Amino acid sequence: MAASTVNVENVTGLLEEHFSKLGFEVYPLKVGWYNSLLPANFHLAYPDDTLAVVVLSTPSMFEQAFLPFMEEKGCQVQSDPIDQCVKHCVSSAVSQCFPGQPVDVRYDYELLPSRKPKFLAQTAAHVSGAAFYYQQSDVTDQPWEKKKMFGVCVHPRFGGWFAIRALLVFGGVMVGSETMQPDPPDCVPSREGRIQLLEAFNFRWQDWGYRDIIPPVQTYSQKQKDYFGTPPAQRFALLKSWGFLPEENNQPDPTPDTQSQMSGHG
Ligand code: B12
């Protein structure tokens, strides 16, 4: 597609068409909406009106994209299989939908040399209107004294049963100034609900209760729960037991501390 004909509607339209059968959702945003909330060291170095698109995985990504990916490419997978699958899906979408066009693709698991994430997934999801980002500061009269509580996004349809996978920045594609920033649906409006959400996410995230803070239209299948419930280091063994990887497949090298905690974000 020629750069001059590219606009927000056809970028999101093409991506939606490509991704809809793979269990991903896409939401457009302006770089300026994102940068205006962040300190300079997190800014995306593009003009404020530049188009970006945040990509989420929904519960059906596992069956619609991941299992078929493992079936086809499983033998070649060396690092985190979900990350590799997402990368494969996003890079094929970009090269098929926008051949020859420069698109800056950033994945949730990628770090800058400074060890900071390449983009803040939750802030991007919030400003695109995809999922409200509930932070400590959204609770009045906080009960936690000085403790730092990590924030969590809630999707209006999937609750916590989704992940934020990538940000695509379309340098040179500008969003019209008439486009208003959408407010994400505030699905957890009460103080009590927000306390419950943040405590479940920070203290009991392993039991996944935070994901059901609102009734979701769909959750992860039992197979997907088994996968994400398995520690990352043991997932290759689980995939082998499902018949995906050849017995002789080498395990990847153990990853350094923060990386190994972060990989396998489901
Ligand atoms: C590092 C990281 C971790 C670290 C540290 C956690 C943290 N939040 O810092 C560790 C390893 C502990 C971790 C753990 C988990 N993580 Co984690 N993690 C990340 C990662 C890679 C970066 C987060 C980060 O460093 N943020 C930096 C801090 C400074 O950002 P911040 O607190 O949001 O602060 C900014 C905002 O406040 C903003 N801001 C200021 N004012 C305003 C106003 C508004 C309105 C807004 C919107 C923003 C805003 O400015 C601040 C920066 O200056 C993200 C993916 C990504 N690329 O973003 C996933 C991510 C946050 N993790 C995620 C998950 C699910 C988990 C786990 C449950 C693990 C799992 N297996 O799934 C656990 C649970 C957390 C816990 N209880 O400990 C999900 C959260 C999904 C969601 N629904 O929100 C993410 C988004 C990954 C994903 N692919 O979806 N994680």
Coordinates of C-alpha atoms and ligand atoms in Angstrom, one line a residue:
M1 CA 0.0 0.0 0.0
A2 CA 1.4 3.4 -0.9
A3 CA 2.2 5.6 2.1
S4 CA -0.1 8.4 0.8
T5 CA -3.2 6.1 1.0
V6 CA -2.5 4.9 4.5
N7 CA -4.8 6.2 7.1
V8 CA -6.1 5.1 10.5
E9 CA -9.1 3.3 9.3
N10 CA -7.4 1.2 6.7
V11 CA -4.4 0.4 9.0
T12 CA -6.8 -0.9 11.8
G13 CA -9.1 -2.5 9.2
L14 CA -6.3 -4.5 7.6
L15 CA -4.9 -5.6 10.9
E16 CA -8.3 -6.6 12.2
E17 CA -9.0 -8.6 9.1
H18 CA -5.7 -10.4 9.5
F19 CA -5.9 -10.9 13.3
S20 CA -9.5 -11.7 13.8
K21 CA -9.1 -15.4 13.1
L22 CA -6.0 -15.6 15.3
G23 CA -7.5 -14.4 18.6
F24 CA -5.8 -10.9 18.7
E25 CA -7.4 -7.5 19.0
V26 CA -6.0 -4.2 17.8
Y27 CA -6.7 -0.6 19.1
P28 CA -5.3 2.6 17.6
L29 CA -3.8 5.4 19.6
K30 CA -1.8 8.6 19.1
V31 CA 1.8 8.6 20.3
G32 CA 1.1 11.9 22.0
W33 CA -1.7 10.4 24.2
Y34 CA 0.9 7.9 25.5
N35 CA 3.9 10.2 25.8
S36 CA 1.9 12.9 27.7
L37 CA 1.5 10.5 30.7
L38 CA 5.1 9.4 30.8
P39 CA 8.5 10.8 31.7
A40 CA 10.9 11.5 28.9
N41 CA 12.9 8.2 29.3
F42 CA 9.8 6.2 28.3
H43 CA 8.8 8.5 25.4
L44 CA 8.4 7.1 21.9
A45 CA 10.5 9.3 19.7
Y46 CA 7.8 10.3 17.2
P47 CA 5.6 13.3 16.7
D48 CA 2.5 13.4 18.9
D49 CA 0.0 12.8 16.0
T50 CA 1.8 9.6 14.9
L51 CA -0.4 6.5 14.7
A52 CA 0.4 3.5 16.9
V53 CA -1.6 0.3 17.4
V54 CA -1.7 -1.8 20.5
V55 CA -2.1 -5.6 20.0
L56 CA -3.9 -7.7 22.7
S57 CA -4.2 -11.5 22.8
T58 CA -7.6 -12.8 23.8
P59 CA -8.4 -16.3 25.2
S60 CA -8.8 -17.8 21.8
M61 CA -5.3 -16.9 20.7
F62 CA -4.1 -20.1 22.3
E63 CA -6.2 -22.4 20.2
Q64 CA -6.4 -20.2 17.1
A65 CA -2.7 -19.2 16.8
F66 CA -0.5 -20.9 19.3
L67 CA -1.4 -24.6 18.9
P68 CA -1.3 -24.3 15.1
F69 CA 2.0 -22.5 15.3
M70 CA 3.5 -25.2 17.5
E71 CA 2.2 -27.8 15.1
E72 CA 3.9 -26.1 12.2
K73 CA 7.0 -24.5 13.7
G74 CA 7.4 -26.2 17.0
C75 CA 10.7 -27.9 16.1
Q76 CA 12.3 -24.6 15.5
V77 CA 11.2 -22.9 18.7
Q78 CA 14.2 -22.1 20.9
S79 CA 13.1 -19.3 23.2
D80 CA 9.7 -18.7 24.9
P81 CA 7.2 -20.4 22.6
I82 CA 4.3 -17.9 23.2
D83 CA 6.6 -14.9 22.5
Q84 CA 7.9 -16.6 19.4
C85 CA 4.3 -17.3 18.2
V86 CA 3.2 -13.7 18.8
K87 CA 6.3 -12.4 17.0
H88 CA 5.5 -14.7 14.0
C89 CA 1.9 -13.6 13.9
V90 CA 2.7 -9.9 14.2
S91 CA 5.6 -9.8 11.8
S92 CA 3.6 -11.8 9.2
A93 CA 0.6 -9.4 9.6
V94 CA 2.9 -6.4 9.2
S95 CA 4.7 -7.7 6.1
Q96 CA 1.5 -8.9 4.4
C97 CA -0.6 -5.8 5.2
F98 CA 2.0 -3.1 4.8
P99 CA 4.7 -4.4 2.5
G100 CA 7.7 -2.1 2.3
Q101 CA 6.4 0.3 4.9
P102 CA 8.5 1.0 7.9
V103 CA 6.6 -0.1 11.0
D104 CA 8.4 0.0 14.4
V105 CA 7.2 -3.2 16.2
R106 CA 7.8 -3.5 20.0
Y107 CA 7.0 -6.6 22.0
D108 CA 5.9 -6.6 25.6
Y109 CA 8.9 -8.8 26.6
E110 CA 11.6 -6.6 25.0
L111 CA 13.9 -4.5 27.0
L112 CA 16.0 -1.4 26.1
P113 CA 19.7 -1.5 26.8
S114 CA 18.8 0.5 30.0
R115 CA 16.7 -2.6 31.0
K116 CA 13.5 -0.6 30.8
P117 CA 10.7 -2.1 28.8
K118 CA 10.5 -1.0 25.2
F119 CA 6.9 0.2 25.8
L120 CA 4.6 0.3 28.8
A121 CA 1.9 -2.1 27.7
Q122 CA -0.6 -1.1 30.4
T123 CA -0.4 2.7 29.7
A124 CA -0.7 2.0 25.9
A125 CA -3.8 -0.2 26.5
H126 CA -5.4 2.5 28.7
V127 CA -4.9 5.4 26.3
S128 CA -6.1 3.4 23.4
G129 CA -9.4 2.8 25.2
A130 CA -8.8 -1.0 25.2
A131 CA -8.5 -1.7 28.9
F132 CA -8.6 0.5 32.0
Y133 CA -5.3 0.6 33.8
Y134 CA -6.1 0.5 37.6
Q135 CA -3.2 1.8 39.6
Q136 CA -2.5 2.4 43.2
S137 CA -3.3 6.1 42.7
D138 CA -6.8 5.2 41.5
V139 CA -7.7 4.1 45.1
T140 CA -8.7 6.8 47.5
D141 CA -7.6 6.6 51.1
Q142 CA -5.2 3.7 50.4
P143 CA -5.1 0.8 52.9
W144 CA -1.5 -0.2 52.1
E145 CA 0.6 2.5 53.8
K146 CA 3.9 2.7 51.9
K147 CA 3.7 -0.6 50.1
K148 CA 4.1 -0.4 46.3
M149 CA 1.2 -2.1 44.5
F150 CA 1.6 -3.0 40.9
G151 CA -1.3 -1.9 38.7
V152 CA -3.4 -4.1 36.4
C153 CA -5.6 -3.5 33.3
V154 CA -9.1 -4.9 33.1
H155 CA -10.7 -5.5 29.7
P156 CA -14.4 -4.8 29.5
R157 CA -15.2 -8.2 27.9
F158 CA -12.4 -10.5 29.1
G159 CA -11.7 -9.1 32.6
G160 CA -8.1 -10.2 33.2
W161 CA -8.1 -13.1 30.7
F162 CA -6.0 -11.4 28.1
A163 CA -2.4 -10.1 27.6
I164 CA -0.9 -7.0 26.0
R165 CA 1.5 -8.3 23.4
A166 CA 2.9 -5.5 21.1
L167 CA 2.9 -1.9 20.0
L168 CA 3.2 -1.0 16.3
V169 CA 4.2 2.5 15.5
F170 CA 3.5 3.7 12.0
G171 CA 6.1 6.5 11.5
G172 CA 4.7 8.9 8.9
V173 CA 1.1 7.9 9.4
M174 CA -0.7 10.8 11.2
V175 CA -4.0 10.7 13.0
G176 CA -6.3 13.6 12.3
S177 CA -6.6 16.2 15.0
E178 CA -10.4 15.7 15.2
T179 CA -9.8 12.2 16.6
M180 CA -10.7 12.2 20.3
Q181 CA -8.9 10.1 22.9
P182 CA -11.4 7.3 23.9
D183 CA -11.9 6.7 27.7
P184 CA -11.5 3.0 28.5
P185 CA -14.6 1.5 30.1
D186 CA -14.3 1.8 33.9
C187 CA -15.4 -1.7 34.8
V188 CA -14.2 -1.5 38.4
P189 CA -15.6 1.8 39.6
S190 CA -15.8 1.3 43.4
R191 CA -13.0 1.8 45.9
E192 CA -13.7 -1.7 47.4
G193 CA -13.6 -3.3 44.0
R194 CA -10.3 -1.7 43.1
I195 CA -8.7 -2.7 46.5
Q196 CA -9.9 -6.3 45.8
L197 CA -8.5 -6.2 42.3
L198 CA -5.1 -4.8 43.3
E199 CA -4.7 -7.1 46.2
A200 CA -5.6 -10.2 44.1
F201 CA -3.1 -9.1 41.4
N202 CA -0.3 -8.4 43.8
F203 CA -0.7 -11.0 46.5
R204 CA -2.5 -13.9 44.9
W205 CA -1.9 -13.6 41.1
Q206 CA -1.0 -17.3 40.9
D207 CA -4.6 -18.3 41.6
W208 CA -5.8 -16.0 38.7
G209 CA -8.7 -14.7 40.8
Y210 CA -7.9 -11.1 39.6
R211 CA -8.9 -12.2 36.1
D212 CA -12.5 -12.7 37.2
I213 CA -12.9 -9.3 38.8
I214 CA -15.8 -8.8 36.3
P215 CA -17.7 -11.7 34.7
P216 CA -15.7 -12.4 31.5
V217 CA -17.3 -13.5 28.2
Q218 CA -14.6 -16.1 27.8
T219 CA -11.7 -17.4 29.8
Y220 CA -8.7 -19.5 29.0
S221 CA -9.4 -23.1 28.1
Q222 CA -8.3 -25.9 30.5
K223 CA -5.4 -26.6 28.2
Q224 CA -4.3 -23.0 28.2
K225 CA -4.6 -22.8 32.0
D226 CA -2.5 -26.0 32.2
Y227 CA 0.1 -24.3 30.0
F228 CA 0.3 -20.9 31.8
G229 CA 0.0 -22.7 35.2
T230 CA 3.2 -24.5 34.4
P231 CA 6.5 -22.7 35.4
P232 CA 8.2 -21.4 32.2
A233 CA 11.2 -23.8 32.6
Q234 CA 8.8 -26.8 32.5
R235 CA 6.7 -25.7 29.6
F236 CA 9.0 -27.4 27.0
A237 CA 8.3 -30.7 28.8
L238 CA 4.6 -30.1 28.8
L239 CA 4.7 -29.2 25.0
K240 CA 6.6 -32.4 24.4
S241 CA 4.0 -34.4 26.3
W242 CA 1.4 -32.8 23.9
G243 CA 3.5 -34.2 21.0
F244 CA 4.8 -30.9 19.7
L245 CA 8.6 -30.9 20.2
P246 CA 10.9 -33.7 19.1
E247 CA 12.5 -35.6 22.0
E248 CA 16.0 -34.4 21.1
N249 CA 15.0 -30.7 21.1
N250 CA 17.5 -28.8 23.3
Q251 CA 16.2 -26.7 26.1
P252 CA 17.1 -23.1 25.8
D253 CA 19.8 -21.7 28.0
P254 CA 18.5 -20.6 31.4
T255 CA 17.7 -16.9 31.1
P256 CA 19.0 -14.3 33.6
D257 CA 16.8 -13.6 36.7
T258 CA 14.4 -10.7 35.7
Q259 CA 14.1 -12.1 32.2
S260 CA 13.0 -15.6 33.5
Q261 CA 10.5 -14.0 35.8
M262 CA 9.1 -11.9 33.1
S263 CA 9.0 -14.4 30.2
G264 CA 5.9 -16.4 30.1
H265 CA 3.6 -13.5 30.8
G266 CA 0.1 -14.9 30.1
Ligands
B12_1 C1 8.5 -5.8 34.5 C2 7.2 -6.6 34.5 C3 6.9 -7.4 35.6 C4 7.8 -7.4 36.9 C5 7.6 -6.1 37.7 C6 6.1 -5.7 37.7 C7 5.9 -4.2 37.4 N1 4.6 -3.8 37.1 O1 6.8 -3.3 37.4 C8 7.4 -8.7 37.6 C9 8.4 -9.8 37.2 C10 7.3 -8.7 39.1 C11 6.0 -9.0 36.9 C12 5.1 -9.9 37.4 C13 3.9 -10.1 36.9 N2 3.4 -9.6 35.7 CO1 4.4 -8.3 34.6 N3 5.2 -7.1 33.4 C14 6.3 -6.5 33.5 C15 6.5 -5.6 32.2 C16 7.5 -6.3 31.3 C17 7.0 -4.2 32.4 C18 6.2 -3.4 33.6 C19 7.1 -2.3 34.0 O2 8.3 -2.4 34.2 N4 6.5 -1.1 34.2 C20 7.3 0.1 34.6 C21 6.5 0.9 35.6 C22 7.3 2.0 36.1 O3 5.3 1.3 35.0 P1 4.0 1.7 35.8 O4 4.1 1.2 37.1 O5 2.9 1.4 34.9 O6 4.2 3.3 35.9 C23 3.9 4.2 34.8 C24 2.4 4.6 34.8 O7 2.0 4.9 36.1 C25 2.5 5.9 34.0 N5 1.5 6.9 34.3 C26 1.6 7.9 35.2 N6 0.4 8.5 35.3 C27 -0.5 7.9 34.6 C28 -1.9 8.1 34.4 C29 -2.6 7.2 33.6 C30 -4.1 7.4 33.4 C31 -1.9 6.1 33.0 C32 -2.7 5.1 32.1 C33 -0.5 5.9 33.1 C34 0.2 6.8 34.0 O8 3.8 6.5 34.3 C35 4.6 5.5 35.0 C36 6.0 5.5 34.5 O9 6.6 6.7 34.8 C37 5.0 -5.6 31.6 C38 4.9 -5.6 30.1 C39 5.3 -4.2 29.5 N7 6.1 -4.2 28.5 O10 4.8 -3.2 30.0 C40 4.4 -6.9 32.2 C41 2.9 -6.9 32.7 C42 2.7 -5.6 33.5 N8 2.9 -8.1 33.6 C43 1.7 -8.7 33.5 C44 1.4 -9.8 34.3 C45 0.1 -10.5 34.0 C46 2.2 -10.2 35.4 C47 2.0 -11.5 36.3 C48 0.6 -11.8 36.7 C49 2.8 -12.7 35.8 C50 2.2 -13.6 34.8 N9 2.7 -14.8 34.8 O11 1.3 -13.4 34.0 C51 2.9 -11.0 37.5 C52 2.0 -10.4 38.6 C53 2.6 -9.1 39.2 C54 2.9 -9.3 40.7 N10 1.9 -9.5 41.5 O12 4.0 -9.3 41.1 C55 0.8 -8.1 32.5 C56 -0.3 -7.3 33.1 C57 -1.6 -7.5 32.3 C58 -2.7 -6.6 32.8 N11 -3.9 -7.1 32.7 O13 -2.5 -5.5 33.3 C59 1.8 -7.3 31.6 C60 1.3 -6.0 31.0 C61 2.4 -8.2 30.5 C62 1.4 -8.6 29.4 N12 2.0 -9.2 28.4 O14 0.3 -8.4 29.4 N13 5.9 -8.2 35.8

